[in-house]
Amino acid sequence: MIFADGKDVAAFVRDIKPVNRQMMAQAQARLDNLTKPQGSLGKLEVLARRISAIQQTIRPDIGHKVILTFAADHGVAAEGVSSVPQEVTRQMVYNFLRGGAGVNVLARHVGAEVWVVDVGVAGDIRADGLRSRKVKAGTDNLAKGPAMQIGDALKALGVGVETAREAIAQGAKILGTGEMGIANTTPSAALFAALLGVEVEEITGRGTGIDDATLRHKIEVIKQGLRVNSKHLTGPLATLAALGGLEIAAICGMILECARSGVPVVVDGFISSAGALVALQLADHAADYCFFSHMSAEQGHRLFFEKMGLEPILDLDMRLGEGTGAALAMGIIEAGVKIINEMATFAEAGVSV
Amino acid sequence: MIFADGKDVAAFVRDIKPVNRQMMAQAQARLDNLTKPQGSLGKLEVLARRISAIQQTIRPDIGHKVILTFAADHGVAAEGVSSVPQEVTRQMVYNFLRGGAGVNVLARHVGAEVWVVDVGVAGDIRADGLRSRKVKAGTDNLAKGPAMQIGDALKALGVGVETAREAIAQGAKILGTGEMGIANTTPSAALFAALLGVEVEEITGRGTGIDDATLRHKIEVIKQGLRVNSKHLTGPLATLAALGGLEIAAICGMILECARSGVPVVVDGFISSAGALVALQLADHAADYCFFSHMSAEQGHRLFFEKMGLEPILDLDMRLGEGTGAALAMGIIEAGVKIINEMATFAEAGVSV
């Protein structure tokens, strides 16, 4: 077991080091020597130099890409906060494994693998290709008490660490986060509200597409969850346990492991950002390794970026999750990596500076 | 010769038909039946259904992609409006042909070919792979009189039409615009000012990266160009000739040909948008076939989108031109096309609606 208690987590995150700023400057020097006006490739250059700094080379390589899609269910679904039945979590896992979901299509498009991890789906689920690491068959209802006991949250965090470690051991040079879990915008919004100190009304959105009445109900459910769990909200880890989800904890763990191992990690959308927020509150320097893929159409994601002073790569009005945004952003990050590797310098091309 | 006079252009653009809205609805119906909440892939769905409408099929195909990079010089470079010597236009053509420029790297990344067309580079230039269709060795100085006689502008427009036609005949399913021409943000800003009725100060930016004093001078040069050419600014075609560039005219022609042939065309950045603006003023329905790739960091591009009520796909702070933005956006458009082709439906996946 990776984490027996919060002290183990604290020890783990102490190993996360800031990236090498010197290497960032070296990468920019190379970018400035390529046949283009300085800085004219904008964010592609920013991405390339950050990947260079993380990998400690001005010839970075993110050829081997893996998206980890963690699936889990949520007790709070019983409150009727989603328009989609809980059964769909399990059905979608099979869809992922057969390659028919959005994340499969977009991952193939950018040349990434999709690893599907059951970290807490309700009910039995067995299939070839599935990584079965179920901590618990769904969380408890956060509107009535803690979603998870701290021990289960630590176990789910550990699943994220272990799966990331396995992908890295198999050669992955960049990881992407992904998730599936009916009702999981509810724990995500609750986490943002508790950890960022923002209003529930501002951070809560329509998820899969609920109507006005259900949205009002969802807001009330989240407020109730914050009230009944108020004594548990004593820090990022305790808050993650009380309000979060098993897949959200796994995403948090995977981000921490990437940061500790010096591997770039692309954060998907709204729900993945909730996991990332916990990781960033646990470990400042983890942000150096995170690439936020896109601005979700889910209301509240903009507020997360504003509060954190972060900027996503894409803004395509998407709100599907699964890792779809992470996949698309990997394609953009790889474009930047190819720029630094493949463009000719002024000298090579005989172009007047 | 494709266009002997403005009447030929008028006849040509009359053949441009609006896309099939019925097919757009059919494409959306398929998208709504795929295993995701309706509309949750945002702009990817918007892109997919527009490609479907253009190609008249809900199984669209943009596998074969070609970027046309038109190179030409500008008499107005003599006014010192750029920080880069004119010679660089020719040097960069060789860089394109050797595959070392930004557009080459990004085109390879998305699986697109780059065709390099000399439509008006100053000085002799011969090389394997270059399409030599020089109309004139650069435009005249727009600050002193018309940049082009109308006949030369029509010839350059025709080069755009013919090259697009050739790419389409060879199987291209989507085209991207690209350009190279030292000083060409100056004629572009002049065109925007004249055709959109915006202030020169608002639309004029720093191009390759000029300092404040040069920017003030560039603005004065453009104002002078608008004054000395005022009697020629009688319509989009006459304005294109008086203030534009040979590569800008070719881009305009290529967009018109794509629209006439029912082929989607991805518009690169600031300079390509100037060519697109002329095309859109000549032919309303041409907009149905245009995909604006990105918001350039060049000041004024935002104003173009606002005035035209258009929205770019990406916003990555880029300002290189060449077709780099078009290449990246092709990757996003193809993601949308793959979504509509490859995702499982609810029935296929056995997922509860």
XYZ file of C-alpha atoms in Angstrom, chain A residues 43-239:
197
model
C 1.879 29.058 -27.075
C 3.567 26.311 -29.112
C 6.863 27.776 -27.932
C 5.652 28.047 -24.349
C 4.608 24.394 -24.436
C 7.831 23.231 -26.075
C 10.064 24.970 -23.566
C 8.110 23.625 -20.614
C 8.306 20.064 -21.962
C 12.042 20.652 -22.491
C 12.431 21.792 -18.907
C 10.510 18.802 -17.564
C 12.477 16.320 -19.675
C 15.739 18.222 -19.132
C 16.612 18.294 -22.823
C 16.117 20.692 -25.716
C 15.320 17.660 -27.848
C 12.189 16.524 -26.017
C 10.197 13.453 -26.967
C 6.531 12.794 -26.237
C 6.013 10.122 -28.853
C 4.604 7.544 -26.418
C 1.375 8.950 -24.989
C -1.045 7.322 -22.576
C -4.407 8.536 -21.312
C -5.612 7.000 -18.055
C -9.396 6.955 -17.893
C -10.519 6.197 -14.349
C -14.117 5.073 -13.876
C -16.076 5.195 -10.636
C -19.568 5.718 -9.334
C -20.998 8.243 -6.903
C -23.427 7.771 -4.046
C -24.730 11.260 -4.620
C -26.279 10.065 -7.899
C -29.142 8.867 -5.655
C -30.070 12.523 -5.112
C -31.063 12.844 -8.785
C -28.341 15.356 -9.681
C -27.719 13.874 -13.148
C -29.976 13.309 -16.151
C -28.242 10.004 -16.871
C -28.733 6.706 -14.960
C -25.787 5.397 -12.917
C -25.725 2.226 -15.021
C -24.177 4.289 -17.831
C -20.817 4.411 -16.013
C -20.462 0.662 -16.448
C -21.860 0.685 -19.987
C -19.375 3.348 -20.984
C -16.480 1.294 -19.602
C -17.357 -1.403 -22.129
C -17.611 1.271 -24.828
C -14.098 2.493 -23.914
C -12.758 -1.053 -24.088
C -14.288 -1.587 -27.527
C -12.832 1.711 -28.752
C -16.139 3.386 -29.571
C -16.166 6.347 -27.184
C -15.090 9.921 -27.846
C -11.824 9.496 -25.968
C -10.915 6.444 -28.082
C -11.466 8.320 -31.335
C -9.500 11.375 -30.247
C -6.709 9.328 -28.653
C -6.259 7.388 -31.898
C -6.208 10.723 -33.742
C -3.205 11.913 -31.732
C -1.560 8.513 -31.395
C -2.266 7.952 -27.705
C -3.226 4.760 -25.882
C -6.247 4.715 -23.573
C -5.944 2.701 -20.388
C -9.282 2.094 -18.679
C -9.143 1.686 -14.908
C -12.057 0.602 -12.713
C -11.292 2.341 -9.450
C -14.845 2.235 -8.140
C -17.624 1.331 -10.555
C -20.824 0.133 -8.877
C -21.502 -3.513 -9.638
C -19.364 -6.204 -11.150
C -17.408 -5.456 -14.230
C -14.919 -7.716 -15.917
C -13.554 -7.465 -19.427
C -10.364 -7.960 -21.362
C -8.195 -4.899 -21.262
C -9.808 -3.450 -18.146
C -7.488 -2.625 -15.285
C -9.563 -3.714 -12.289
C -8.422 -1.773 -9.259
C -11.716 -1.200 -7.539
C -11.314 0.357 -4.112
C -15.045 0.370 -3.397
C -18.216 -0.006 -5.489
C -18.840 3.743 -5.656
C -18.621 6.446 -3.018
C -21.185 7.090 -0.322
C -23.677 9.928 -0.715
C -21.825 13.159 0.052
C -25.098 14.873 0.831
C -25.482 12.602 3.859
C -21.918 12.297 5.112
C -18.380 11.734 3.872
C -18.188 10.359 0.315
C -15.166 8.292 1.366
C -13.400 7.307 4.515
C -9.877 8.683 4.447
C -8.459 5.174 4.014
C -10.421 4.600 0.814
C -9.425 7.986 -0.546
C -5.783 7.100 0.121
C -6.249 3.762 -1.631
C -7.759 5.470 -4.693
C -4.926 7.998 -4.671
C -2.548 5.028 -4.635
C -4.296 3.468 -7.651
C -3.567 6.682 -9.533
C 0.077 6.613 -8.483
C 0.517 2.939 -9.378
C -1.192 3.156 -12.766
C 0.826 6.215 -13.743
C 3.976 4.445 -12.596
C 3.106 1.422 -14.739
C 2.530 3.588 -17.838
C 5.809 5.415 -17.259
C 7.634 2.110 -16.767
C 6.258 0.991 -20.125
C 7.748 4.047 -21.781
C 5.015 6.690 -21.678
C 6.584 10.138 -22.124
C 3.391 12.069 -21.456
C 0.205 11.115 -19.639
C -3.323 12.460 -19.911
C -6.050 12.316 -17.289
C -9.533 11.038 -18.005
C -12.609 9.932 -16.101
C -16.053 8.454 -16.321
C -18.540 8.535 -13.477
C -22.196 9.493 -13.653
C -22.874 12.476 -11.354
C -19.208 13.384 -11.001
C -19.597 17.078 -11.766
C -21.365 17.211 -8.371
C -18.372 16.127 -6.211
C -16.123 18.206 -8.477
C -18.157 21.365 -7.912
C -18.245 20.584 -4.175
C -14.438 20.274 -4.123
C -13.983 23.557 -6.003
C -16.378 25.312 -3.638
C -14.594 23.990 -0.555
C -11.003 24.312 -1.757
C -11.215 27.549 -3.764
C -13.730 29.292 -1.516
C -16.082 30.099 -4.370
C -19.863 30.211 -4.293
C -21.679 26.952 -5.070
C -23.999 28.808 -7.465
C -21.035 30.067 -9.466
C -19.141 26.810 -9.752
C -22.044 24.425 -10.363
C -23.077 23.666 -13.941
C -25.333 21.427 -15.970
C -23.044 18.410 -16.396
C -24.528 16.118 -19.011
C -27.299 18.640 -19.558
C -29.755 18.962 -16.660
C -32.673 21.410 -16.720
C -33.096 24.516 -14.548
C -35.004 22.736 -11.780
C -32.417 19.951 -11.530
C -29.627 22.529 -11.515
C -31.251 24.307 -8.561
C -31.601 20.945 -6.815
C -27.959 20.062 -7.568
C -26.841 23.339 -5.997
C -28.878 22.555 -2.869
C -27.422 19.039 -2.694
C -23.878 20.428 -2.880
C -24.617 23.025 -0.205
C -26.035 20.287 2.003
C -22.906 18.207 1.363
C -20.708 21.110 2.430
C -22.796 21.526 5.601
C -22.937 17.903 6.692
C -19.228 17.440 5.988
C -18.096 20.781 7.392
C -16.074 19.223 10.227
C -14.154 17.056 7.744
C -13.034 19.910 5.486
C -9.726 20.432 7.258
C -7.292 20.258 4.340
C -7.027 19.127 0.727
C -6.775 15.409 1.526
C -9.570 15.342 4.099
C -11.750 17.436 1.767
